[in-house]
C-alpha positions as MATLAB code, in Angstrom:
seq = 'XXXXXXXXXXXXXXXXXXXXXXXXXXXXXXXXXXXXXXXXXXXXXXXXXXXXXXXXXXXXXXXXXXXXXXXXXXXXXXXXXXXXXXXXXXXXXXXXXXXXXXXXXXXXXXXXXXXXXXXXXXXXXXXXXXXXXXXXXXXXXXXXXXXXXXXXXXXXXXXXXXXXXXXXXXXXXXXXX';
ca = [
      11.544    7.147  -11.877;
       8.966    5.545   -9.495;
       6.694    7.818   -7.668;
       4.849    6.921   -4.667;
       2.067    7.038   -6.836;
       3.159    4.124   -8.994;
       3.409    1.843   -6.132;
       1.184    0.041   -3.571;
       2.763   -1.542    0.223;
       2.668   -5.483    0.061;
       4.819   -5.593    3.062;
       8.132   -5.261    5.216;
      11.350   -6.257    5.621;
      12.094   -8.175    8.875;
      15.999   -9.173    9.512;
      18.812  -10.915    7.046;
      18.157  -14.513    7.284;
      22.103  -16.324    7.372;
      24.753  -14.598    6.089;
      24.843  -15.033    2.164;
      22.655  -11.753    2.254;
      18.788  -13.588    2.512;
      16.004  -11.669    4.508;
      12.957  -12.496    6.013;
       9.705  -10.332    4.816;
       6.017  -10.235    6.508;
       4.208  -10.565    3.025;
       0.260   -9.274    2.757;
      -0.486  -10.793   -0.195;
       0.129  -14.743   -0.971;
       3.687  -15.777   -1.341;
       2.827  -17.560   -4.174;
       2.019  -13.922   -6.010;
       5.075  -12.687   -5.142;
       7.000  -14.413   -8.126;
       4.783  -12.949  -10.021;
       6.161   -9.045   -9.595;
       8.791   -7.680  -11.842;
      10.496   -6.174   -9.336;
       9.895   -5.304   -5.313;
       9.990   -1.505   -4.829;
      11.451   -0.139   -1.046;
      12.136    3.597   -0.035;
      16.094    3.983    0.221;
      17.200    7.694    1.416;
      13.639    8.815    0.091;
      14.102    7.494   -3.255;
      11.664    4.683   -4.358;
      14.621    1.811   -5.512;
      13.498   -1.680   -7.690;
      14.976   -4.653   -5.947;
      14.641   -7.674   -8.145;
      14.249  -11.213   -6.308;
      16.199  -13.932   -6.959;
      15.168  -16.865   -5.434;
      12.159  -16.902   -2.549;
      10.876  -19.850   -0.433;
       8.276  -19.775    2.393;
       8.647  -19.650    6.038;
       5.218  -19.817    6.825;
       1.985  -18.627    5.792;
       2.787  -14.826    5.621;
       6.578  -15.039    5.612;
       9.116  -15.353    3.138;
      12.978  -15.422    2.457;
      14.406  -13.554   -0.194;
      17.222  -13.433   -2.256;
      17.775  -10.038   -3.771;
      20.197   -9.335   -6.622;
      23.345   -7.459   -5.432;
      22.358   -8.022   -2.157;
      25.386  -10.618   -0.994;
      25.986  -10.558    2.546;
      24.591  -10.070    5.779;
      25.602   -6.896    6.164;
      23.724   -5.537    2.615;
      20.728   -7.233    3.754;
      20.849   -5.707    6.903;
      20.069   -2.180    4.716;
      16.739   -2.889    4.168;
      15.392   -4.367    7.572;
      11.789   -2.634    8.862;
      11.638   -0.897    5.184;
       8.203   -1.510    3.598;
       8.069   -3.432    0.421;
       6.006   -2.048   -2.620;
       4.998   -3.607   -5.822;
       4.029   -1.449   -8.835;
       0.077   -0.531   -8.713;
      -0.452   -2.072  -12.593;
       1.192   -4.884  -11.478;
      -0.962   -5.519   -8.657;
      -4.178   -4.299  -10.416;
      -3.435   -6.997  -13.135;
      -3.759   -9.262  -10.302;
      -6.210   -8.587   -8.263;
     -10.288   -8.691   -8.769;
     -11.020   -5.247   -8.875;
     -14.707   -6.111   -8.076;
     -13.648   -7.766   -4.925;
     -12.121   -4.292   -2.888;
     -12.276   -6.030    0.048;
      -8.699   -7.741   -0.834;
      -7.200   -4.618   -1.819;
      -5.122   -2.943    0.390;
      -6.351    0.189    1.999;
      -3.171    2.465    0.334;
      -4.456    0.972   -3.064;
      -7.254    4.271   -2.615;
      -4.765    7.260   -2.401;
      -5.102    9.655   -5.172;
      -8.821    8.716   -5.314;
     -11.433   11.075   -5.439;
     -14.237   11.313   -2.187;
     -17.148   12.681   -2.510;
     -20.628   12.713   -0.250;
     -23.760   10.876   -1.520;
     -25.046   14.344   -2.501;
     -22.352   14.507   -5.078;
     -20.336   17.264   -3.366;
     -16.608   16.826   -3.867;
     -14.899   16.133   -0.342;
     -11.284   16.087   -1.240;
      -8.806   13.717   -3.000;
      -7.087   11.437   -0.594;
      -3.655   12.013    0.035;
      -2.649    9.690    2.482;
      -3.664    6.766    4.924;
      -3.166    7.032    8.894;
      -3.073    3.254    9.567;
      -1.236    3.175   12.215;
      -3.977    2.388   15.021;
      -7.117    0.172   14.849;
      -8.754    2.910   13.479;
      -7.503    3.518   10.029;
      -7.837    6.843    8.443;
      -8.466    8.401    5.152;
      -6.235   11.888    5.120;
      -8.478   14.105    2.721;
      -7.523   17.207    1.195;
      -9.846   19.007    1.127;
     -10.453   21.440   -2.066;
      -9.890   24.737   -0.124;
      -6.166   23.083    0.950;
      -7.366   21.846    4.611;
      -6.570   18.629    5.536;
      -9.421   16.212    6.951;
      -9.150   12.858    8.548;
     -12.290   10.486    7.842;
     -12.600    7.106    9.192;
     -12.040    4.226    6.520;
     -14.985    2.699    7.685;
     -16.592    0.187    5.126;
     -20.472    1.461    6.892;
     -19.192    5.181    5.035;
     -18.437    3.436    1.966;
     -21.331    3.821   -0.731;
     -19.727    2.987   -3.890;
     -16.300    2.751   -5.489;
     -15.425    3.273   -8.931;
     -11.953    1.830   -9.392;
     -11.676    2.926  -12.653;
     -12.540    6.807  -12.352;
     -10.508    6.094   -8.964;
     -13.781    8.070   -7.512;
     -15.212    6.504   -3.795;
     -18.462    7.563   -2.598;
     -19.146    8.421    1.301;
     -22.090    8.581    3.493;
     -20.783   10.552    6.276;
     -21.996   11.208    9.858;
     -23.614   14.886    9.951;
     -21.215   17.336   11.227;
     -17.847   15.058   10.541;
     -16.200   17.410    8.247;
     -16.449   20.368   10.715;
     -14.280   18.495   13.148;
];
């Protein structure tokens, strides 16, 4: 079983591309790496499902067309359009330069420990609020509370990728809010 976890977002679906079941995908990472996933990973009915591709070609520099296996028709295709497309973390950790976080996508840091410069545990983040300009760390805190901290690279101190711990300098008073 996948869990959301396991998985990082590389992507979405866009529409079926003809009708021998192709699709068209917005791709963050380069199309060339995309051959080298086992398997594409998509939420179906709140299940996380492995797709495996087929056959891919380019349709520019952050599109591609896919051929899925089982996926036939236009009609099939049509299933998966405005899904988001995950690839397994390990996979993606395997390659990526971890020293270079810069190119890793800002879901790659749920589940990771934040804590201040003092050392005093923040929360663990459980989720990312992308969906304006201003991206969003959701923290939990320990006491259960739920905080939302800019993803600011200025708050940043340190990351250690593998203790999965981040380290923030945070504006005075920005947990009370």
């Amino acid at each position: 079983m996948i869990l959301r976890d396991d998985i990082i977002e590389i992507g979405r679906y866009n529409k079926p591309h003809g009708v021998n079941g192709e699709i068209s995908a917005s791709i963050d990472v380069d199309i060339d790496v995309l051959g080298s996933f086992s398997c594409l990973v998509s939420d179906i009915d709140g299940i996380f499902v492995p797709f495996f591709v087929e056959a891919m070609r380019p349709k520019g520099a952050s599109t591609a067309l896919l051929t899925i296996d089982g996926i036939a028709s236009e009609v099939e295709a049509a299933l998966l359009v405005n899904k988001d497309i995950y690839v397994l973390k390990s996979e993606y950790e395997s390659l990526s330069d971890e020293e270079d976080c810069d190119e890793l996508p800002i879901d790659y840091f749920i589940g990771f420990k934040m804590v201040a410069d003092d050392g005093t545990e923040i929360g663990t983040i459980a989720d990312v609020d992308d969906a304006t300009e201003n991206v969003l760390f959701i923290v939990e805190r320990p006491d259960g509370d739920e905080v939302q901290i800019p993803a600011a690279d200025d708050f940043i101190v340190s990351l250690d990728i593998d203790a999965k711990v981040m380290e923030m300098n945070l504006p005075m008073g920005l947990l009370e809010l």
